[in-house]
């Protein structure tokens, strides 16, 4: 720790050093640069970014988290800001762009204060105060919502995907995510691991479906096998179903025709022995995680037993969970007791490819969503939207609290903080005031991106808040309107995390007063996970450069 309890970043003290104001100015510039990149994507009228990876693959998105993830950012400070925002994405699933925009605004205001002679430590103290108070204000604003309030849950999901998914499938994505979250909810908690998303390129978006049960990307090895088995008894084999004899490199000395015949017979006998264990156990469907000899598959299928091989480990695990079966590693141990059950096995095949559904599973902890769409681009966009929607619905189902969106909470927090600041006095008051300004940057940006006048919009909102705490921005007219009435609602957790993460990132940047940097040639042995410090150009932030 250096003077005043401020941390310094030590990379290699023998080398270059950027101190005090220079270091701060440089770091603030880097963080602001990140904010300026994602700013134009914020809100329902945000623009898209076209991301091109080194292979030339194109992604078009306005999802802040995706953009920040796919841009390879080299500047250590910029990286730090992005990492804080990404932790938000993983915990709440939304609010990434807002938090980065907020961080940028906090740092811009901090710069002004420091210019005026306020010490960074005072700014940090004021920001921390303000963040705590802001969370209190948010919690007071929150409205309870129960799982029986399905329509409101759908609205939360719709709000989170507004501007991401096209209007046409916004409702569909929202409904699917609510169905899925409610189906996997267990004792008030939601584990999204149990929502399996599979993609089917070539279909129509409207045929995207929710399946109570599981879907795997496999079909029976035999093409003409029936497409349905009712009440299947399912064997789950986690071992190869082959003899392995001919696959080995051992030399076989075979001299006569009869010897060949004998060898083939022996091998067949060994294969059928494997198949017979399945038949004796009473199974009529086999999911094998490893290879399965074609002869075994033929033998099984000719006896009405569905058989498929090389099922992925995670799919096998899901089959286990959903059907209540037990995976068997030694085929000889397979008995009726190990078999799983489902209401229906159904396959939807297209040549040798397709999907197998296990529906109406009694023990189903998992549900599936099959996204269909004409092109990979469409399917990927729906997947990203669905991912966001699932996370926000999870937040609301777990916490049971929502707040008004469209900038309503930000305005209310700013108003609350301004009156709080006047009760504090001193220089910290200035920092709290700056915090209030900074949080208003979120509704201001939503307004700007919607082509509205930012000053009028903010003034309208502030005025309306005297009577309605939930007034947010009508992006079509610029008027301040009740957001609950319009169904624009966000999870409380998202808003709380946005404030926390946004201010945490700003404070982190403000507390650094020294950057010590090693030369590249000295850090060849550094492990890749420590490579943030290999950035080799302190003067200007190096953004959007690809390795
Ligand atoms: P983030 O990454 O921060 O979630 P978004 O681009 O998703 O960024 O924008 C989220 C903001 O847009 C939230 O403040 C949300 O309340 C607001 N919003 C969403 N839908 C609407 C709408 N129909 N009208 C006004 N604001 C909206
Ligand atoms: Mg969002």
XYZ file of C-alpha atoms and ligand atoms in Angstrom:
575
model
C 0.000 0.000 0.000
C 1.244 3.427 -0.867
C 0.404 6.673 0.861
C -3.228 7.291 1.709
C -4.043 3.618 1.498
C -4.180 3.668 -2.279
C -3.220 0.476 -4.036
C -0.551 0.478 -6.669
C -0.273 -2.005 -9.459
C 3.085 -3.663 -9.305
C 4.222 -5.428 -12.382
C 7.970 -5.077 -12.350
C 9.310 -2.172 -10.331
C 12.574 -2.103 -12.217
C 10.828 -0.864 -15.258
C 8.699 1.991 -16.471
C 6.447 3.817 -14.132
C 3.515 6.141 -14.706
C 2.646 8.123 -11.629
C -0.130 10.066 -9.974
C -2.254 12.255 -12.225
C -0.771 10.847 -15.401
C -1.688 7.342 -14.382
C -5.167 8.406 -13.353
C -5.793 10.404 -16.499
C -4.667 7.534 -18.648
C -6.837 5.029 -16.810
C -9.903 7.240 -16.928
C -9.417 7.727 -20.658
C -9.290 3.976 -21.170
C -12.465 3.341 -19.169
C -14.293 6.114 -20.965
C -13.233 4.639 -24.276
C -14.918 1.354 -23.382
C -18.087 3.194 -22.378
C -18.148 5.161 -25.609
C -18.032 1.973 -27.651
C -21.126 0.380 -26.127
C -23.049 3.567 -25.455
C -24.856 3.684 -28.773
C -26.307 0.210 -28.191
C -28.135 1.059 -24.950
C -31.880 0.821 -24.695
C -34.680 -0.373 -26.952
C -33.545 1.856 -29.809
C -29.855 1.077 -29.466
C -27.862 0.523 -32.630
C -26.197 -2.753 -33.522
C -22.508 -3.482 -33.745
C -21.020 -5.644 -36.413
C -18.321 -7.844 -34.971
C -15.894 -9.532 -37.312
C -13.639 -12.189 -35.865
C -10.181 -13.016 -37.237
C -11.698 -15.715 -39.433
C -14.083 -13.206 -40.961
C -17.194 -14.539 -39.235
C -19.706 -11.795 -38.696
C -21.960 -11.280 -35.695
C -24.447 -8.447 -35.604
C -25.665 -7.663 -32.118
C -26.495 -4.874 -29.748
C -25.948 -6.957 -26.673
C -23.365 -5.123 -24.578
C -22.077 -8.289 -22.960
C -21.487 -9.969 -26.315
C -19.734 -6.925 -27.729
C -17.422 -6.577 -24.750
C -16.711 -10.285 -24.799
C -15.861 -10.445 -28.476
C -13.749 -7.312 -28.658
C -10.245 -8.175 -27.657
C -9.338 -5.362 -25.346
C -5.693 -4.928 -24.478
C -5.531 -1.983 -22.153
C -5.309 -3.259 -18.566
C -7.688 -0.675 -17.148
C -10.210 -1.147 -19.920
C -9.962 -4.870 -19.271
C -10.655 -4.348 -15.607
C -13.811 -2.360 -16.368
C -14.996 -5.018 -18.783
C -14.359 -7.783 -16.277
C -16.465 -6.083 -13.616
C -19.288 -5.643 -16.116
C -18.979 -9.272 -17.179
C -19.295 -10.483 -13.623
C -22.612 -8.672 -13.715
C -23.658 -10.504 -16.850
C -23.018 -13.814 -15.184
C -24.826 -12.926 -11.961
C -27.859 -11.033 -13.225
C -27.735 -11.590 -16.974
C -28.553 -8.053 -17.891
C -27.556 -4.466 -17.299
C -24.027 -4.782 -18.686
C -24.279 -1.838 -21.037
C -25.889 0.382 -18.406
C -23.158 -0.408 -15.911
C -20.353 0.401 -18.349
C -22.054 3.636 -19.429
C -22.493 4.494 -15.758
C -18.815 3.803 -15.011
C -17.787 6.061 -17.890
C -20.015 8.867 -16.592
C -18.783 8.461 -13.007
C -15.201 8.790 -14.188
C -15.945 11.769 -16.375
C -17.533 13.547 -13.397
C -14.629 12.473 -11.186
C -12.203 14.048 -13.606
C -14.047 17.370 -13.295
C -13.966 17.180 -9.502
C -10.281 16.320 -9.408
C -9.614 19.210 -11.758
C -11.374 21.442 -9.250
C -8.997 20.261 -6.547
C -11.022 17.487 -4.895
C -8.732 14.609 -3.952
C -9.495 11.248 -5.608
C -9.840 9.689 -2.154
C -12.665 12.084 -1.348
C -14.369 11.245 -4.619
C -14.055 7.551 -3.834
C -15.561 8.073 -0.392
C -18.463 10.070 -1.778
C -19.119 7.511 -4.535
C -19.196 4.684 -2.013
C -21.609 6.559 0.191
C -23.795 7.310 -2.779
C -23.763 3.709 -4.020
C -24.967 2.447 -0.648
C -27.702 5.027 -0.515
C -28.706 4.324 -4.107
C -29.199 0.628 -3.332
C -31.443 1.580 -0.402
C -33.505 3.813 -2.662
C -33.841 1.015 -5.206
C -34.957 -1.464 -2.581
C -37.647 0.953 -1.429
C -38.874 1.274 -4.997
C -39.148 -2.462 -5.589
C -42.530 -4.073 -6.080
C -43.158 -7.712 -5.100
C -44.065 -10.210 -7.794
C -45.022 -13.849 -7.348
C -44.684 -16.817 -9.655
C -48.442 -16.828 -10.158
C -48.091 -13.420 -11.765
C -47.123 -14.933 -15.077
C -47.919 -11.935 -17.231
C -45.591 -9.726 -15.222
C -42.789 -12.287 -15.540
C -43.328 -12.292 -19.288
C -43.074 -8.486 -19.254
C -39.734 -8.634 -17.456
C -38.451 -11.021 -20.097
C -39.856 -8.871 -22.900
C -38.179 -5.763 -21.498
C -34.828 -7.503 -21.343
C -34.979 -8.555 -24.981
C -36.438 -5.342 -26.369
C -34.155 -4.137 -29.104
C -32.300 -7.462 -29.116
C -34.807 -9.779 -30.656
C -36.992 -8.588 -33.486
C -40.485 -7.551 -32.425
C -41.847 -10.644 -34.119
C -40.306 -13.128 -31.754
C -39.923 -11.030 -28.622
C -43.143 -12.385 -27.142
C -42.215 -15.940 -28.114
C -38.799 -15.717 -26.459
C -40.352 -14.189 -23.347
C -43.029 -16.891 -23.049
C -40.528 -19.684 -23.584
C -38.194 -18.349 -20.930
C -40.982 -18.043 -18.370
C -42.204 -21.583 -19.116
C -38.704 -22.953 -18.779
C -37.804 -21.140 -15.561
C -41.066 -22.082 -13.869
C -40.624 -25.691 -14.931
C -37.151 -26.088 -13.430
C -37.799 -24.042 -10.295
C -37.052 -26.068 -7.206
C -37.536 -24.794 -3.665
C -37.457 -21.176 -4.763
C -34.205 -21.580 -6.699
C -33.650 -21.822 -10.417
C -30.693 -23.647 -11.904
C -30.472 -22.764 -15.574
C -28.238 -25.775 -16.164
C -31.482 -27.694 -16.394
C -32.732 -25.660 -19.312
C -31.234 -27.229 -22.391
C -31.140 -25.154 -25.509
C -30.707 -26.903 -28.798
C -30.643 -25.358 -32.227
C -32.205 -26.473 -35.441
C -31.172 -24.449 -38.423
C -33.532 -24.696 -41.347
C -36.881 -24.544 -39.598
C -39.159 -21.610 -38.930
C -38.881 -19.366 -35.886
C -42.543 -19.947 -35.115
C -41.812 -23.638 -34.719
C -39.374 -22.961 -31.904
C -40.661 -25.167 -29.155
C -40.612 -25.852 -25.471
C -40.268 -29.480 -24.493
C -40.961 -30.848 -21.055
C -38.245 -33.389 -21.177
C -35.030 -33.583 -23.084
C -33.866 -33.346 -26.624
C -30.625 -34.745 -27.916
C -29.015 -34.347 -31.300
C -29.167 -38.033 -32.173
C -31.431 -40.420 -34.010
C -31.560 -44.201 -34.196
C -28.793 -45.754 -36.254
C -31.321 -47.606 -38.355
C -33.058 -45.276 -40.782
C -36.373 -47.067 -40.976
C -36.787 -47.429 -37.280
C -40.213 -46.334 -35.952
C -40.338 -42.706 -34.931
C -42.202 -43.300 -31.657
C -41.889 -45.618 -28.713
C -44.424 -45.207 -25.962
C -43.227 -45.660 -22.387
C -39.699 -46.559 -23.425
C -37.508 -48.510 -21.009
C -34.168 -46.872 -21.382
C -30.715 -48.396 -20.994
C -27.950 -45.859 -20.469
C -24.602 -47.342 -21.366
C -21.435 -45.453 -20.558
C -19.055 -47.909 -22.206
C -18.207 -49.005 -25.737
C -20.525 -51.621 -27.206
C -17.933 -53.285 -29.393
C -15.669 -56.279 -29.036
C -12.579 -54.352 -29.950
C -11.001 -57.512 -31.423
C -10.650 -56.437 -35.015
C -9.866 -52.939 -33.989
C -6.667 -53.973 -32.257
C -3.430 -54.070 -34.124
C -2.576 -57.596 -32.989
C -1.586 -59.833 -35.856
C -3.949 -62.625 -36.631
C -2.647 -65.724 -38.215
C -5.457 -67.025 -40.335
C -4.612 -69.579 -42.938
C -7.736 -71.350 -44.001
C -11.264 -70.426 -44.980
C -12.637 -72.366 -42.066
C -10.438 -70.405 -39.715
C -11.826 -67.149 -41.085
C -15.352 -68.388 -40.662
C -14.599 -69.469 -37.137
C -13.111 -66.102 -36.322
C -16.081 -64.190 -37.739
C -18.502 -66.422 -35.871
C -16.651 -65.930 -32.634
C -16.673 -62.217 -33.054
C -20.367 -62.169 -33.884
C -21.103 -64.276 -30.876
C -19.251 -61.833 -28.675
C -21.189 -58.912 -30.174
C -24.543 -60.592 -29.794
C -23.659 -61.434 -26.233
C -23.345 -57.696 -25.575
C -26.677 -57.046 -27.285
C -28.295 -59.858 -25.331
C -27.574 -58.130 -22.023
C -29.705 -55.231 -23.260
C -32.499 -57.525 -24.389
C -32.471 -59.530 -21.181
C -32.713 -56.392 -19.064
C -35.938 -55.604 -20.920
C -34.806 -52.321 -22.481
C -36.310 -51.058 -25.716
C -34.064 -48.020 -26.095
C -30.305 -47.762 -25.718
C -28.280 -44.589 -25.401
C -24.590 -45.366 -25.558
C -21.957 -42.742 -24.822
C -19.242 -44.529 -26.780
C -19.011 -46.454 -30.013
C -21.485 -49.201 -30.893
C -20.751 -51.877 -33.452
C -23.101 -51.682 -36.439
C -23.884 -55.364 -36.007
C -25.070 -54.752 -32.457
C -27.184 -51.847 -33.605
C -28.752 -53.947 -36.379
C -29.383 -56.817 -34.018
C -31.065 -54.551 -31.470
C -33.114 -52.590 -33.960
C -34.386 -55.695 -35.708
C -35.863 -56.558 -32.317
C -37.604 -53.204 -31.981
C -34.956 -51.626 -29.779
C -33.990 -48.022 -30.478
C -30.227 -47.661 -30.445
C -27.940 -44.692 -30.764
C -24.282 -44.144 -30.007
C -21.733 -41.468 -29.123
C -24.179 -39.522 -26.998
C -22.366 -36.557 -25.440
C -21.463 -36.882 -21.772
C -23.673 -33.966 -20.739
C -26.617 -35.358 -22.685
C -26.102 -38.733 -21.040
C -26.193 -37.013 -17.675
C -29.452 -35.317 -18.608
C -30.989 -38.588 -19.696
C -29.980 -39.996 -16.316
C -31.601 -37.092 -14.463
C -34.762 -37.000 -16.515
C -35.494 -40.718 -16.756
C -34.224 -41.834 -13.377
C -32.067 -44.495 -15.031
C -28.581 -45.425 -13.936
C -25.612 -45.301 -16.301
C -23.869 -48.639 -16.629
C -20.146 -48.922 -17.235
C -20.039 -52.667 -17.499
C -22.722 -54.073 -19.778
C -22.829 -57.268 -17.734
C -24.246 -55.322 -14.831
C -27.259 -54.079 -16.760
C -30.523 -55.250 -15.233
C -34.069 -53.974 -15.209
C -33.235 -51.900 -12.141
C -30.864 -49.659 -14.086
C -33.389 -48.729 -16.765
C -34.903 -45.258 -16.971
C -38.449 -44.321 -17.966
C -40.204 -41.692 -20.023
C -43.714 -41.174 -21.360
C -42.652 -41.082 -24.972
C -39.551 -41.394 -27.103
C -39.929 -39.614 -30.376
C -37.539 -38.938 -33.186
C -37.576 -36.227 -35.731
C -35.130 -37.322 -38.368
C -33.729 -35.873 -41.497
C -31.563 -38.514 -43.140
C -28.971 -39.642 -40.647
C -29.392 -36.509 -38.561
C -32.083 -35.137 -36.372
C -33.258 -35.146 -32.819
C -34.613 -37.583 -30.310
C -37.063 -36.322 -27.728
C -37.722 -37.954 -24.401
C -41.046 -36.500 -23.364
C -43.101 -36.653 -20.190
C -40.276 -37.751 -17.991
C -41.486 -38.175 -14.435
C -38.258 -37.248 -12.713
C -37.544 -34.509 -15.223
C -35.457 -31.802 -13.699
C -34.601 -30.656 -17.189
C -36.624 -28.982 -19.865
C -35.551 -28.124 -23.377
C -36.037 -25.389 -25.858
C -35.460 -26.159 -29.506
C -34.737 -22.965 -31.391
C -35.650 -23.174 -35.041
C -34.794 -20.584 -37.633
C -33.907 -20.120 -41.258
C -30.281 -19.182 -40.812
C -27.555 -19.557 -38.236
C -27.605 -15.800 -37.728
C -31.284 -15.774 -36.780
C -30.963 -18.804 -34.526
C -27.924 -17.322 -32.744
C -29.715 -14.044 -32.147
C -32.717 -15.839 -30.700
C -30.368 -17.881 -28.544
C -28.692 -14.767 -27.141
C -32.048 -13.137 -26.479
C -33.309 -16.287 -24.820
C -30.219 -16.479 -22.685
C -30.839 -12.958 -21.357
C -34.539 -13.562 -20.857
C -33.921 -16.777 -18.919
C -31.500 -15.039 -16.588
C -33.770 -12.110 -15.782
C -36.790 -14.325 -15.220
C -34.638 -16.452 -12.914
C -33.690 -13.308 -10.942
C -37.302 -12.302 -10.515
C -38.542 -15.779 -9.639
C -35.811 -16.112 -7.009
C -36.004 -12.619 -5.533
C -39.664 -11.790 -6.195
C -38.911 -8.116 -6.816
C -39.112 -5.853 -9.817
C -38.708 -2.143 -10.531
C -39.884 0.187 -13.281
C -37.597 0.384 -16.338
C -37.103 3.002 -19.020
C -34.906 5.176 -16.807
C -37.479 5.470 -14.006
C -35.256 4.101 -11.239
C -32.233 6.087 -12.373
C -34.185 9.342 -12.139
C -35.600 8.404 -8.751
C -32.140 7.442 -7.467
C -30.687 10.730 -8.734
C -33.440 12.749 -7.032
C -32.992 10.834 -3.789
C -29.228 11.279 -3.866
C -29.443 15.013 -4.457
C -31.508 15.543 -1.350
C -29.252 13.131 0.546
C -26.157 15.049 -0.584
C -27.414 18.296 0.898
C -27.704 16.578 4.272
C -24.060 15.474 4.124
C -22.218 18.681 3.347
C -18.504 19.013 2.694
C -16.640 17.899 -0.362
C -18.206 14.469 -0.351
C -21.465 16.224 -1.106
C -19.962 17.209 -4.442
C -19.073 13.600 -5.180
C -22.583 12.425 -4.299
C -24.014 15.091 -6.587
C -21.687 13.884 -9.331
C -22.895 10.322 -8.760
C -26.496 11.502 -9.237
C -25.538 13.184 -12.509
C -23.734 10.063 -13.643
C -26.640 7.702 -13.048
C -28.851 9.977 -15.135
C -26.539 9.244 -18.020
C -28.457 5.975 -18.453
C -31.884 7.522 -19.269
C -30.100 10.297 -21.147
C -28.430 7.729 -23.374
C -31.668 5.776 -23.891
C -33.274 9.057 -25.004
C -30.371 10.000 -27.262
C -30.359 6.596 -28.932
C -34.095 6.925 -29.560
C -33.472 10.209 -31.337
C -35.099 12.260 -28.586
C -33.948 15.540 -27.139
C -31.920 14.564 -24.093
C -32.440 17.746 -22.080
C -36.215 17.763 -22.555
C -36.448 14.074 -21.819
C -34.589 14.345 -18.511
C -36.523 17.451 -17.474
C -39.832 15.749 -18.297
C -38.849 12.749 -16.254
C -37.714 14.789 -13.247
C -40.915 16.825 -13.289
C -43.144 13.768 -13.573
C -41.348 12.092 -10.661
C -42.875 14.538 -8.226
C -46.101 12.538 -8.610
C -45.036 9.207 -10.102
C -41.909 7.387 -8.960
C -42.282 4.904 -11.769
C -42.295 7.373 -14.627
C -39.948 6.356 -17.408
C -39.322 7.278 -20.961
C -41.810 6.637 -23.712
C -39.244 6.209 -26.451
C -41.717 7.012 -29.182
C -42.916 10.356 -27.850
C -40.302 11.410 -25.294
C -43.050 11.801 -22.685
C -42.627 10.561 -19.128
C -45.087 7.740 -18.466
C -45.772 5.114 -15.860
C -43.624 2.135 -16.783
C -45.685 -0.455 -14.931
C -48.603 0.595 -17.080
C -46.498 0.087 -20.193
C -45.064 -3.218 -19.020
C -41.459 -1.975 -19.056
C -40.051 -3.605 -15.941
C -36.633 -4.816 -14.849
C -35.571 -7.151 -12.027
C -34.501 -5.348 -8.874
C -31.339 -7.469 -8.849
C -30.270 -6.162 -12.256
C -30.605 -2.545 -11.185
C -28.852 -3.117 -7.847
C -26.002 -4.926 -9.561
C -25.700 -2.220 -12.207
C -25.177 0.393 -9.498
C -22.800 -1.810 -7.546
C -20.716 -2.970 -10.492
C -20.682 0.431 -12.180
C -19.472 2.227 -9.090
C -17.068 -0.534 -8.110
C -15.321 -0.311 -11.465
C -15.065 3.495 -11.212
C -13.698 3.327 -7.673
C -11.172 0.742 -8.734
C -9.873 3.053 -11.446
C -9.819 6.075 -9.126
C -7.850 4.319 -6.424
C -4.904 3.531 -8.655
C -2.223 6.207 -8.463
C 0.712 4.357 -9.786
C 1.210 2.006 -12.696
C 4.432 0.080 -12.843
C 5.012 -1.806 -15.958
C 7.467 -4.434 -17.027
C 9.004 -4.583 -20.447
C 7.690 -7.284 -22.668
C 11.015 -9.083 -22.986
C 11.178 -9.567 -19.235
C 7.890 -11.278 -18.908
C 8.163 -14.076 -21.363
C 7.719 -16.595 -18.595
C 4.556 -15.057 -17.257
C 1.596 -17.388 -17.405
C -1.108 -16.411 -19.887
C -3.622 -15.671 -17.112
C -1.320 -12.914 -15.901
C -0.919 -11.410 -19.327
C -3.090 -8.344 -18.659
C 0.130 -6.595 -17.760
C 1.765 -7.240 -21.092
C 0.036 -4.285 -22.659
C 2.795 -2.390 -24.300
C 1.701 1.159 -24.960
C 0.726 3.155 -21.941
C -0.101 6.367 -23.712
C -3.269 5.552 -25.587
C -5.820 2.862 -24.934
C -5.535 0.139 -27.489
C -9.050 -0.958 -28.177
C -10.618 -3.194 -30.706
C -7.366 -4.591 -31.983
C -7.386 -8.243 -32.716
C -4.672 -10.689 -32.120
P -28.269 -3.335 -20.717
O -27.107 -4.098 -21.265
O -27.841 -2.322 -19.715
O -29.364 -4.223 -20.245
P -30.076 -2.602 -22.837
O -29.698 -2.166 -24.197
O -30.708 -3.924 -22.680
O -28.806 -2.472 -21.935
O -31.070 -1.489 -22.259
C -31.668 -1.631 -21.022
C -32.472 -0.416 -20.663
O -33.516 -0.175 -21.614
C -33.148 -0.617 -19.310
O -32.966 0.542 -18.553
C -34.603 -0.830 -19.690
O -35.479 -0.428 -18.659
C -34.734 0.020 -20.922
N -35.882 -0.367 -21.760
C -36.185 -1.585 -22.242
N -37.338 -1.563 -22.959
C -37.775 -0.291 -22.941
C -38.917 0.405 -23.507
N -39.808 -0.247 -24.229
N -39.030 1.716 -23.265
C -38.116 2.366 -22.533
N -37.023 1.797 -21.993
C -36.850 0.492 -22.183
Mg -30.507 -5.521 -21.376
